[in-house]
XYZ file of C-alpha atoms in Angstrom:
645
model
C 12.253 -29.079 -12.008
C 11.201 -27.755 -15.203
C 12.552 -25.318 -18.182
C 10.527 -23.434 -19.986
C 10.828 -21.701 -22.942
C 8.869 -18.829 -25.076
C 9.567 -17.858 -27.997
C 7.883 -17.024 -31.323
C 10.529 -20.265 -33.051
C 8.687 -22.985 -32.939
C 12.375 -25.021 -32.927
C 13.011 -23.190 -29.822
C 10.401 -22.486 -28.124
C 8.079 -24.776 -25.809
C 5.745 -22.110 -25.693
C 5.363 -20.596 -29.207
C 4.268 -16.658 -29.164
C 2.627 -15.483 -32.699
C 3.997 -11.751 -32.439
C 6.656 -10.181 -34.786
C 7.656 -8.347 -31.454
C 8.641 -11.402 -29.849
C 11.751 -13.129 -30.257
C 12.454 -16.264 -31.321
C 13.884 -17.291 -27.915
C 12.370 -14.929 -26.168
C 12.237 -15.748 -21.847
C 12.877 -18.662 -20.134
C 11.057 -19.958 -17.056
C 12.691 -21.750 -14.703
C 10.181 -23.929 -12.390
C 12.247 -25.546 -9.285
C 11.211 -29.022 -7.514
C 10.954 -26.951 -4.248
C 8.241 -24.983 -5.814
C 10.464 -21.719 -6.183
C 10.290 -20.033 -9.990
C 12.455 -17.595 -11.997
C 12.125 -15.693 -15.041
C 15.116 -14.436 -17.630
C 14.351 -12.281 -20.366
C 16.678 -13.667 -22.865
C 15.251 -10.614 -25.573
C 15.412 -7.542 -27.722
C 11.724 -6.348 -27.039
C 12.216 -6.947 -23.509
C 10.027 -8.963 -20.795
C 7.880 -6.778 -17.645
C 6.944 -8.128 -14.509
C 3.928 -6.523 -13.253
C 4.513 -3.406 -15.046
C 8.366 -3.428 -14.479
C 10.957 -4.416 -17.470
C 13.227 -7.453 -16.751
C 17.444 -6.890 -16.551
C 18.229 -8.691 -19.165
C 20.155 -12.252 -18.787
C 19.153 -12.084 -14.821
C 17.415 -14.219 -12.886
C 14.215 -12.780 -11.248
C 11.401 -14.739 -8.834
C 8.000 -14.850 -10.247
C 4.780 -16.200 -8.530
C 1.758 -17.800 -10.265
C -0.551 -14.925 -11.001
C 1.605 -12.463 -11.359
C 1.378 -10.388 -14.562
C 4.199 -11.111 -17.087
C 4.360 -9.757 -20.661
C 6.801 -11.419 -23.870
C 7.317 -8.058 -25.709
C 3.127 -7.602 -26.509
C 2.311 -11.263 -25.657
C 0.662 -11.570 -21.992
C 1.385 -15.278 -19.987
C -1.339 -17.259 -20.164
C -0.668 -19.091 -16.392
C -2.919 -22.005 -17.683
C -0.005 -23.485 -20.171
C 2.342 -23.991 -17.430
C 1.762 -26.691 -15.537
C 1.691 -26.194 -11.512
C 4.831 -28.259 -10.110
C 3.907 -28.293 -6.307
C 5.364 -30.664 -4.538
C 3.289 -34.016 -2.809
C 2.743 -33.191 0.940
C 4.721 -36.098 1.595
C 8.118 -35.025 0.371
C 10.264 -33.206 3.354
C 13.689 -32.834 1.459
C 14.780 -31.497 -2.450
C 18.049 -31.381 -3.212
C 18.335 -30.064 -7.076
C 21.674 -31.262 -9.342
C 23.088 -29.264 -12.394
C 25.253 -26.645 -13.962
C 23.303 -23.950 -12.748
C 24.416 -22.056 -9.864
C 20.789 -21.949 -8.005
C 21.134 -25.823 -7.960
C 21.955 -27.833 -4.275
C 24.305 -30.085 -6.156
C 26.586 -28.339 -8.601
C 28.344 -30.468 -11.057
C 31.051 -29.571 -13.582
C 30.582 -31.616 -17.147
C 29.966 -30.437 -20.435
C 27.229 -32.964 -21.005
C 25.742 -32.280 -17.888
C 22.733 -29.958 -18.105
C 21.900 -26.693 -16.223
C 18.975 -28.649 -14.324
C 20.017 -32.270 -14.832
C 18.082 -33.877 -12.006
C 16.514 -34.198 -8.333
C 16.652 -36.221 -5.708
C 13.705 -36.228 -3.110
C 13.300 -37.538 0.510
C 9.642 -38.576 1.484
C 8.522 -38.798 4.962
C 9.283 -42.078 5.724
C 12.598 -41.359 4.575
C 12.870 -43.293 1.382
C 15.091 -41.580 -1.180
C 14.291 -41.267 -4.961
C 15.892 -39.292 -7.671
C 14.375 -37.878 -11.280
C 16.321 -37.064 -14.273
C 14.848 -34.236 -16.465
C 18.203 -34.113 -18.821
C 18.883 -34.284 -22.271
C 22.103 -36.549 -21.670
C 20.621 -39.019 -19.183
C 21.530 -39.906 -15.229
C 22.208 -43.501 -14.617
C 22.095 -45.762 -11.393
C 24.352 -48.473 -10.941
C 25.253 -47.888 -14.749
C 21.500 -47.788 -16.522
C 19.907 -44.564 -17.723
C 16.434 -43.999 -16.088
C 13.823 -42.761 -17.278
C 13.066 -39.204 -17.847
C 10.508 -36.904 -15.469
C 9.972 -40.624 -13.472
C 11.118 -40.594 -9.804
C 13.049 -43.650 -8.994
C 13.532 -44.997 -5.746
C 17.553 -45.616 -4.297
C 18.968 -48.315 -2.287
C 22.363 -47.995 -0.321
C 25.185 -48.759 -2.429
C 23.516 -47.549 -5.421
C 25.943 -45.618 -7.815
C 24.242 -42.735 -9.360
C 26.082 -40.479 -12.303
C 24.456 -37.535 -14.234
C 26.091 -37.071 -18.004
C 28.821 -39.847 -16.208
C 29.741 -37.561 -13.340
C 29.523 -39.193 -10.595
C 26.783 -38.192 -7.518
C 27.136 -38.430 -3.479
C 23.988 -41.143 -2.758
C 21.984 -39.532 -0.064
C 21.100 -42.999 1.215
C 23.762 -44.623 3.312
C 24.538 -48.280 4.740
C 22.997 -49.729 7.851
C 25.083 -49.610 10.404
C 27.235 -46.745 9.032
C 24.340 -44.447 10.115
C 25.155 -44.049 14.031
C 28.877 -43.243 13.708
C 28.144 -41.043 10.404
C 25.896 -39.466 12.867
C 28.403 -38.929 15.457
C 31.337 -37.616 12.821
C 28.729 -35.275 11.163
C 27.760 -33.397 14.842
C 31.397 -32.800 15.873
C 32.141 -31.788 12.764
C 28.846 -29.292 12.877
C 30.353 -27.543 16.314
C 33.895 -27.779 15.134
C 34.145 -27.042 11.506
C 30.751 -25.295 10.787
C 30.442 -23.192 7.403
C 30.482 -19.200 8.225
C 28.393 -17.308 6.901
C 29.294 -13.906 6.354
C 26.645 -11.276 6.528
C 26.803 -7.879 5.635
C 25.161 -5.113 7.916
C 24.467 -1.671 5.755
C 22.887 1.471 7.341
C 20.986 3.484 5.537
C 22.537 7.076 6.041
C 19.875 9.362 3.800
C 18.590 12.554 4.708
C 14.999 13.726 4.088
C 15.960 15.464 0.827
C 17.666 12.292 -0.569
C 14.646 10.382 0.330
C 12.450 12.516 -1.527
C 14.345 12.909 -4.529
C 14.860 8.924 -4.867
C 10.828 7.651 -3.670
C 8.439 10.500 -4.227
C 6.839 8.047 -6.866
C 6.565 5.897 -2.928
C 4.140 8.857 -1.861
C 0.386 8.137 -2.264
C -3.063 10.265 -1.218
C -5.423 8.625 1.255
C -9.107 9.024 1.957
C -10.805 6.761 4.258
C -14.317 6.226 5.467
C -15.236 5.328 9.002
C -18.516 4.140 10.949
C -19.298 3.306 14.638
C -20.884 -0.222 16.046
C -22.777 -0.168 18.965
C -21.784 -3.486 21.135
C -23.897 -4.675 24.241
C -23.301 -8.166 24.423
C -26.653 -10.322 23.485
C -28.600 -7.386 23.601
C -30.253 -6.002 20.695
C -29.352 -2.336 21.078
C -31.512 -1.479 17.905
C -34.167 -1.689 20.575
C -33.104 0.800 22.569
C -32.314 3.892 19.970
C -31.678 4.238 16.443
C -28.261 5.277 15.758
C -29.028 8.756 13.364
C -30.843 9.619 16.718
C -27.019 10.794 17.859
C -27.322 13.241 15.101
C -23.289 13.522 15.095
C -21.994 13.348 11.620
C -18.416 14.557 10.075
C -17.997 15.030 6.189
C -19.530 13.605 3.808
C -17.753 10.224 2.545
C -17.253 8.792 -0.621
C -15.796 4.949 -1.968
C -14.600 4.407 -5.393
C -16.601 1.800 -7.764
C -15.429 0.383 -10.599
C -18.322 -0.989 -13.194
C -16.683 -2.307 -16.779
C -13.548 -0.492 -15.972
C -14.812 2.818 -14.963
C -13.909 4.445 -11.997
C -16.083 6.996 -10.165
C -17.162 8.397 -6.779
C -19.974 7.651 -4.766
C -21.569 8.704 -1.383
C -21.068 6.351 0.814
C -24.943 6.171 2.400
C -23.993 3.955 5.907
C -24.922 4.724 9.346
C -22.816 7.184 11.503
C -20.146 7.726 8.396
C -17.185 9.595 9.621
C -14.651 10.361 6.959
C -10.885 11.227 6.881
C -7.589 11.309 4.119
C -3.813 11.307 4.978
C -1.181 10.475 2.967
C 0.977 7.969 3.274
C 3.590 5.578 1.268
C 4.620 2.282 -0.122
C 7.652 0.013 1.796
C 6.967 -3.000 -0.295
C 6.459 -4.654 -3.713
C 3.563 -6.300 -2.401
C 1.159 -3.042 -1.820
C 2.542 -2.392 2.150
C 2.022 1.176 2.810
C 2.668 3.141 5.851
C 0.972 5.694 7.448
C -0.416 6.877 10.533
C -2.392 5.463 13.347
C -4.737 8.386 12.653
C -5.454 7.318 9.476
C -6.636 3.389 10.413
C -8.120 3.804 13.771
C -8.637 7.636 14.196
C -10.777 7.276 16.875
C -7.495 5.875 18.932
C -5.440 8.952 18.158
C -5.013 12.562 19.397
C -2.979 14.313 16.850
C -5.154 15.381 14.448
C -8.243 17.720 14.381
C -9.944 15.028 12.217
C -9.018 12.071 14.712
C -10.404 14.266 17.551
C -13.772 15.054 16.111
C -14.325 11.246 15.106
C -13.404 10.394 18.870
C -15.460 12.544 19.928
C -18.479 11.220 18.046
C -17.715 7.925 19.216
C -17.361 9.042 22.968
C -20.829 10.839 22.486
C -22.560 8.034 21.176
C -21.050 5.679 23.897
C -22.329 8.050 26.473
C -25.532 8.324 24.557
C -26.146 4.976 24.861
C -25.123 4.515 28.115
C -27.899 7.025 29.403
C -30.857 5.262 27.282
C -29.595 2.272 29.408
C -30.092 3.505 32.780
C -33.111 5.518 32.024
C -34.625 1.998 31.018
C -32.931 0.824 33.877
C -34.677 3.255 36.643
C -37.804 2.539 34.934
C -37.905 -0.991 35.881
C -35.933 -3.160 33.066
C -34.026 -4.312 36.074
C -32.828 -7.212 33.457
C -31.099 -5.023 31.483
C -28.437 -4.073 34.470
C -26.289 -7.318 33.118
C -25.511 -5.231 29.643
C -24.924 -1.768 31.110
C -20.859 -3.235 31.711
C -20.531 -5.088 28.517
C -21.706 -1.937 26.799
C -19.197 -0.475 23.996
C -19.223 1.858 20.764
C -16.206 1.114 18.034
C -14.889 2.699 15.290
C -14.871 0.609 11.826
C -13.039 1.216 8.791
C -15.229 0.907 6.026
C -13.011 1.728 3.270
C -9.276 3.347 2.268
C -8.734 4.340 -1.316
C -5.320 4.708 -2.182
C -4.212 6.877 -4.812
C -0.401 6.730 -5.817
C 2.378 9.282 -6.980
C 1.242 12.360 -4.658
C -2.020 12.812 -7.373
C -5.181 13.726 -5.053
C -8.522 12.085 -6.262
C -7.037 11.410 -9.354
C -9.559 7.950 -9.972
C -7.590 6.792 -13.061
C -5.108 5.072 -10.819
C -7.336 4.528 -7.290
C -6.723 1.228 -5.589
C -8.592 -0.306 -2.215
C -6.919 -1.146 0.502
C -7.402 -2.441 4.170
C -5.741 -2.570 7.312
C -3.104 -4.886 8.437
C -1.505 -3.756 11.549
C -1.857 -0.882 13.438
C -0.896 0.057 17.239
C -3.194 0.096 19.876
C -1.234 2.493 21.886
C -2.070 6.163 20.660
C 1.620 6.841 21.650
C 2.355 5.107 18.572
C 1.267 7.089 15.743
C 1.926 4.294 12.889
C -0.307 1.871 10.857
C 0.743 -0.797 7.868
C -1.782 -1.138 5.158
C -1.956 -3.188 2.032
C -3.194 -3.112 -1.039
C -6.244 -5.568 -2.145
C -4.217 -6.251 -5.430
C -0.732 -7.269 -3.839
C 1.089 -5.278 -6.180
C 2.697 -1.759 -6.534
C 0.419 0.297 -9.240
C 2.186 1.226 -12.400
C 4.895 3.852 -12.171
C 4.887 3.175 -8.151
C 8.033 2.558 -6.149
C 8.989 1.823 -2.249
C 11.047 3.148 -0.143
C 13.109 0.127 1.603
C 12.556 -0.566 5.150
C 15.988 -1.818 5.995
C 15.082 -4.325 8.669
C 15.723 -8.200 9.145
C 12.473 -9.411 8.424
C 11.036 -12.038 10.742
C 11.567 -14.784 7.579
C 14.881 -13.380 7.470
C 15.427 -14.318 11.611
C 13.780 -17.624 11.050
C 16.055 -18.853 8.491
C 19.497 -17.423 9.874
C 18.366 -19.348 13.509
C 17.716 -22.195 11.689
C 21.236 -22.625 9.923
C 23.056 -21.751 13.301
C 21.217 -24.479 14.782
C 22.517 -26.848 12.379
C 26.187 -25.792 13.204
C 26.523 -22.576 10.574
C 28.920 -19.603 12.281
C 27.455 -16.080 11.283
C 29.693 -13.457 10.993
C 28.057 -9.481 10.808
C 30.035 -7.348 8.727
C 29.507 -3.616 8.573
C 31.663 -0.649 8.950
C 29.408 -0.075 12.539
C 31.255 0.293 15.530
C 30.611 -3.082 17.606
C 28.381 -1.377 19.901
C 25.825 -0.407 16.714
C 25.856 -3.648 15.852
C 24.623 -5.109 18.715
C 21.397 -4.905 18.494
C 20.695 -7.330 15.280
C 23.204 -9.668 16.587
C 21.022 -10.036 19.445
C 17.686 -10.688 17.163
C 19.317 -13.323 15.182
C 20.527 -14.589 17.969
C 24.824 -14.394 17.957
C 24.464 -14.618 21.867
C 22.923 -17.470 21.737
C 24.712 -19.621 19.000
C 28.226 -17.679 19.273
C 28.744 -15.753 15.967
C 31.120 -13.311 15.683
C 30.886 -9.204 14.976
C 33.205 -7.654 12.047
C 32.883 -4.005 12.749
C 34.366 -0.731 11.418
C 35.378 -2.663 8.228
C 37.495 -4.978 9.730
C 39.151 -3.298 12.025
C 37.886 -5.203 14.962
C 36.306 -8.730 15.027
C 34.899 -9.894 18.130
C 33.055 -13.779 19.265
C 29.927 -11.701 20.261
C 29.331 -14.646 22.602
C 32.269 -14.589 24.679
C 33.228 -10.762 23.916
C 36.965 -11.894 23.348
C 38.293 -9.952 20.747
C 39.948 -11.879 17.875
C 41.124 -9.215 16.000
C 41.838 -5.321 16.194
C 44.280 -2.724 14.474
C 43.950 0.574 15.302
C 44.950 4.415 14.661
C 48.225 5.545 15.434
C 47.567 7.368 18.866
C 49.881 10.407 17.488
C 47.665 11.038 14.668
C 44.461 11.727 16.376
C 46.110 15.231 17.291
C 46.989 15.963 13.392
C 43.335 14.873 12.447
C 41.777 16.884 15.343
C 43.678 20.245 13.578
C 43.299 19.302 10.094
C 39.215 19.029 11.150
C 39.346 22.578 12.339
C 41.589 23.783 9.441
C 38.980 22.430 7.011
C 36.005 23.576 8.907
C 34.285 20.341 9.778
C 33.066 18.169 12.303
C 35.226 14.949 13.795
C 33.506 12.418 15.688
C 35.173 9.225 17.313
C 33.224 6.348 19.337
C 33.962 5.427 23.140
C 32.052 3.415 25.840
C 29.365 2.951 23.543
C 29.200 7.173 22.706
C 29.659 8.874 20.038
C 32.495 11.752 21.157
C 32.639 15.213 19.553
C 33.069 19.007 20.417
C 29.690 19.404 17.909
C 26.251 17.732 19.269
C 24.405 19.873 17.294
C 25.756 19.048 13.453
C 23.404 17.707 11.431
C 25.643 14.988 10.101
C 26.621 13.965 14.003
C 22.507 13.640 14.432
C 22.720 11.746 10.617
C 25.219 9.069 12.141
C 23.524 8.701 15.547
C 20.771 7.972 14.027
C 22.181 5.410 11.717
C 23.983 3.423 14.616
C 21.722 4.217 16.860
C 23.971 5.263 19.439
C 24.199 8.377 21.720
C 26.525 11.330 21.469
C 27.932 13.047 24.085
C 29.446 16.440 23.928
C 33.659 16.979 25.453
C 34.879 19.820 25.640
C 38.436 18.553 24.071
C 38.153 15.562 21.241
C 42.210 14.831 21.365
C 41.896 14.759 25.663
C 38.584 12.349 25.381
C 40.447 9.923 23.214
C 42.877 8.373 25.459
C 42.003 4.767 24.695
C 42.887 2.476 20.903
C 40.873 4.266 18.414
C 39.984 2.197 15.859
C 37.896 4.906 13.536
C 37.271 8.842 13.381
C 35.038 10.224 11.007
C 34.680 14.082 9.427
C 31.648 15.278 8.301
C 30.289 17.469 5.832
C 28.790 18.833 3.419
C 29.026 16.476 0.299
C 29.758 18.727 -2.205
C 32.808 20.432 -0.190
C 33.969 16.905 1.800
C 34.877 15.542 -1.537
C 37.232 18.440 -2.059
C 38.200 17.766 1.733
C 38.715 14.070 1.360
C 41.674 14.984 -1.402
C 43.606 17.142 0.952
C 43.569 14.621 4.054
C 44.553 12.129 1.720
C 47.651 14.455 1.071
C 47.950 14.680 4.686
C 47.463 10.916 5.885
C 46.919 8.603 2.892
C 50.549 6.978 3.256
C 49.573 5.885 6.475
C 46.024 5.570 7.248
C 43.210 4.577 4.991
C 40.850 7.349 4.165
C 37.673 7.204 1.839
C 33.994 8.496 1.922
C 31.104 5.781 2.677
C 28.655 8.182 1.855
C 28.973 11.941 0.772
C 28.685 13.382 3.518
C 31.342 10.663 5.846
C 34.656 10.533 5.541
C 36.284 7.534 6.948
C 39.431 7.508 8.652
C 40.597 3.936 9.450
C 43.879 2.159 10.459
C 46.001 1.063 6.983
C 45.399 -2.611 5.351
C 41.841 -2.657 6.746
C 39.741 -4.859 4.828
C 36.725 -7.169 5.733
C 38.568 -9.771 3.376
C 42.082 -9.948 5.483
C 40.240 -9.712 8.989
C 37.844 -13.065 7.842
C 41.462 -14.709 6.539
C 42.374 -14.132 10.321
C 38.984 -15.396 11.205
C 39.064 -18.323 9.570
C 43.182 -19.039 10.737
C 41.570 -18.513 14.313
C 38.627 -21.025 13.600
C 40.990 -23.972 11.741
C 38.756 -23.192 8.622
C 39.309 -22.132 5.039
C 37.842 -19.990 2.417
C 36.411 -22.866 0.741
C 34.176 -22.802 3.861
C 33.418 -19.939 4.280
C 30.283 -17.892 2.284
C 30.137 -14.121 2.153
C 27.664 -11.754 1.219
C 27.681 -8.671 0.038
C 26.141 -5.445 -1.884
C 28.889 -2.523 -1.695
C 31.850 -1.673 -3.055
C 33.624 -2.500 0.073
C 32.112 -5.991 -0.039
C 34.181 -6.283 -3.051
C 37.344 -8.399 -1.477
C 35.327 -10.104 0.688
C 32.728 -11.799 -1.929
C 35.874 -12.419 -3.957
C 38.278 -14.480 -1.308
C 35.045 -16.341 -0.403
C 34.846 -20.068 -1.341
C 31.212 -18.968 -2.126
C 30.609 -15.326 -2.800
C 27.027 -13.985 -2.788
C 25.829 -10.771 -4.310
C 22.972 -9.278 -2.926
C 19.777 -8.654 -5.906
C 20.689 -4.922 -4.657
C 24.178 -5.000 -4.893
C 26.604 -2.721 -7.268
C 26.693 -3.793 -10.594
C 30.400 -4.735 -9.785
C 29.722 -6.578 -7.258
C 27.664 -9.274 -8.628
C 30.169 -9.401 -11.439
C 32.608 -10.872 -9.426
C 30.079 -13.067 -7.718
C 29.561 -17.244 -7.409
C 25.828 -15.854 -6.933
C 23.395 -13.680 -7.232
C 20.568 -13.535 -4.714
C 17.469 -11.796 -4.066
C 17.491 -8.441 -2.710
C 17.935 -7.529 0.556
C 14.111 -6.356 0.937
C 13.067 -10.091 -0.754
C 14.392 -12.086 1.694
C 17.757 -12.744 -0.246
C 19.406 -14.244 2.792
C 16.835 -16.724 3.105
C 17.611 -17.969 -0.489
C 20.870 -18.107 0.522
C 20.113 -20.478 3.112
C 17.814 -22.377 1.697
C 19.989 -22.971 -1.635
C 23.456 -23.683 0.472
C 23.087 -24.660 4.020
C 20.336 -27.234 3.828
């Protein structure tokens, strides 16, 4: 573990920066033992991050390599030294002030990374102070940045607060052992997880990522494969005489960009557009783009695979003339015989700008489909990074990392609790891929209105609409002019299949909707939700006069402009996890929530450990224990990894 600081004050600073546009303390870089580093801009002329500027004060990951600037001052990676960790060390546990620490201790001598403690493979235990106060065992200060091995019994302190020793006394072990697994079924941790949808039309989309949208040209050949044949032997391939446009790839001499032909065999050219879905240079476009000669959709993709099925049937004929002629050897290759499309290059030009070179980029596949039913392909970026004055639309997916970590910590006894304003049924799904019917979690759907052990299907909790209101809301719908959905057997229920904002919201819960013919007559079971829906503009105008109408006894409030909620009174995802919690023997000290909306709010704040999302409203993190990455950087594994180790 290891702070650094830059700075142009030499009292300051470890790193000095000679620029009258740096500041004296300038950034901070904070290196962790388990090999994870973050930088704060601590500023006036600011700090970027590959071309993006730093939120002041906040805590953002940063790789080796990656470009970072102190005002006018580039990092120099060379001055800091590389703190991997030996390939012999299997556990880190991290002891401070700081918040990101595993250990967090309370002192006013104690500093914000005070020490480590480390667990090899053979499962020796050693600990490393790096403060400016000192950490003692059994009473003597050790020395600093010098791992020092522990014995059972040991008493370690840090600034004289006293530390748990990770090493325990023989003997002690098996019935430790014993207490710690009960208490890992009985009285695990929850984790509270938040489930957002993502309820944007096309318009909104545009209007927040059209920097996302890039300009594509590729360049394509074919390869003639006959197993251990030589097939130049048998043709030359410009014989075919089947050509498309003319191709081009982008070189860069000294800086300069410019076009060139591209002068290869058979080339075969093509450009799409497509657009960014990560920091990293991910772009998505279309299988027609990466492997055209798999695809039907476009006139492009068909010529190409047409030239390809030519030259395979070209081939194929030279073959069995030489075969009638006698070359009876040759019969062996006429099955392994194949012709292939190959992507020679993709230039990627950001922003929408077409062939503007000043801001090309390379880029090769990474996944595509090989079903032509599946018109999609992922690409990447050679340079791993978004180009200047890029951004990415977000994908809104549990990333396989993601999955990984949240099995892991349910396997070590950690309850997992989905919260969303869903119905249960939408929900599904993702409980499913991390596995809640598996490890028994539990589902927190429409805002708290119903929680449910996913495993089991018991519900544990559930308040829902007055049954004599659903009439009133039906007529007030129709008074207004809007639509009013409600959800049943897994449907979505409405007199109006064809709204736009019904097709929005079955799209976002991926459910179905099916049409009645009376709303009020369909709804004869508990409703727990109804929604209106609307234009934005004249459902905020809307949302005032049901709130006339209903707020003294129901809960109404927009989630998005165009949704109006309509939910049961005293819902809130904070007093349906305080029944949780009553039902489990638990308490909030046990309990971690995380969050990124305003209706997190309550719930990050009753939570022993509340966790703002990297994305989340400003507000949110303001009333957070801790601030995470975002939700498209993995912040739930950091969440793991920091508290449930």
């Amino acid at each position: 573990m290891k702070l650094t600081v830059f700075g142009r004050d030499p009292q300051q600073a470890d790193v000095v920066l000679s620029s009258t546009f740096v500041s004296g303390y300038h950034a901070e870089l904070i290196q962790l033992d388990n090999g994870d580093m973050y930088l704060v801009d601590k500023s006036s002329n600011g700090t970027l991050l590959n071309g993006s500027k730093l939120v002041p004060g906040k805590e953002t990951p940063v790789r080796r390599g990656d470009n970072v600037m102190f005002a006018d001052v580039p990092l120099n990676w060379n001055q800091i030294e590389d703190l991997r960790l030996p390939a012999n060390v299997k556990v880190v546990k991290t002891i401070g002030a700081h918040y990101t620490n595993d250990i967090k201790l309370q002192g006013a001598a104690v500093s914000r990374f005070h020490a480590a403690l480390r667990q090899t493979n053979d499962g020796k235990w050693y600990i490393c102070d790096y403060s400016k106060n000192g950490t003692t065992v059994n009473g003597r200060r050790i020395e600093k940045n010098n791992y020092v091995p522990l014995n059972a019994g040991d008493a370690i302190a840090c600034a004289g607060v006293a530390v748990e020793n990770p090493v325990k006394k023989k003997g002690a072990g098996k019935i430790i052992g014993i207490s710690l697994a009960v208490l890992a079924v009985c009285a695990a941790i929850v984790l509270v997880v938040v489930i957002k949808p993502w309820p944007w039309s096309a318009d909104k989309v545009y209007k927040e990522y059209n920097p996302s949208v890039l300009f594509m040209a590729c360049g394509y050949h074919f390869e003639v494969e006959c197993g251990a044949l030589d097939i130049s032997q048998i043709d030359d391939p410009n014989s075919i005489g089947q050509k498309l446009y003319s191709s081009f790839v982008i070189v860069d001499e000294d800086g300069e960009k410019y076009i060139q032909r591209y002068t290869g065999d058979n080339e075969m050219f093509g450009h799409a557009t497509g657009f960014f879905i990560g920091k990293e240079g991910n772009i998505v476009t279309n299988l027609h783009v990466a492997r055209p000669w798999l695809a039907e959709t476009m006139s492009t993709s068909t010529g190409i695979k047409t030239i390809i099925s030519v030259a395979e049937e070209h081939y194929r004929n030279k073959l069995s003339v030489l075969i009638e002629l006698g070359y009876d050897n040759l019969i062996q290759y006429l099955p392994q015989l194949k012709v292939k499309g190959v992507l020679d290059y993709c230039i990627v030009i950001p922003n929408g700008n077409y062939c503007d070179l000043s801001n090309a980029y390379r880029c090769s596949e990474v996944i595509v489909s090989d079903n032509e039913e599946v018109d999609l392909a992922i690409m990447r970026l050679q340079q791993t990074y978004l180009p200047v004055g890029a951004t990415y639309v977000p994908l809104k997916k549990i990333t396989e990392k993601t999955k990984v970590a949240l099995r892991a910590a349910q396997e070590a006894g950690v309850t997992i609790v989905l919260a969303s304003g869903r119905p249960t049924t939408g929900i599904v799904p993702i409980a499913k891929e991390i596995g809640l019917d598996e490890y028994g979690g539990y589902i927190l759907s429409f805002n708290g209105a119903v929680v449910t052990n996913f495993k089991t299907g018991e519900i544990v909790f559930e308040t829902v609409l007055p049954h004599d209101k659903i009439q009133e809301l039906y007529d007030a719908s129709q008074n207004y002019g809007v639509s009013i959905v409600s959800y049943k057997d897994g449907w979505i229920v409405t007199e109006n299949v064809d709204d736009k904002y019904v097709e929005i919201e079955a799209r976002i819960i991926n459910m179905p909707v099916v049409k009645v013919d009376s709303f009020v007559d369909a709804l004869t079971h508990p409703v727990t939700k109804c929604l209106m829906l609307g234009d934005g503009d004249y459902l905020e105008k809307v949302e005032v006069e049901v709130n006339n109408l209903f707020g003294d006894v129901l809960n109404i409030y927009r989630s998005e402009p165009f949704f109006l909620e309509i939910m049961p009174q005293n819902v809130d995802k904070a007093y349906s996890l305080e029944r949780l919690l009553a039902h489990l023997n638990l308490s909030r000290d046990e309990m971690v929530a995380c969050g990124d909306g305003f209706n997190d709010l309550s719930m990050v704040r009753y939570a022993g450990l509340g966790v703002a999302m990297g994305n989340a409203q400003q507000v949110v993190k303001e009333v957070a224990d801790f601030v995470t990455a975002s939700n498209d950087e993995d912040g739930l594994v950091l969440v793991v990894e920091r508290f449930f180790r």
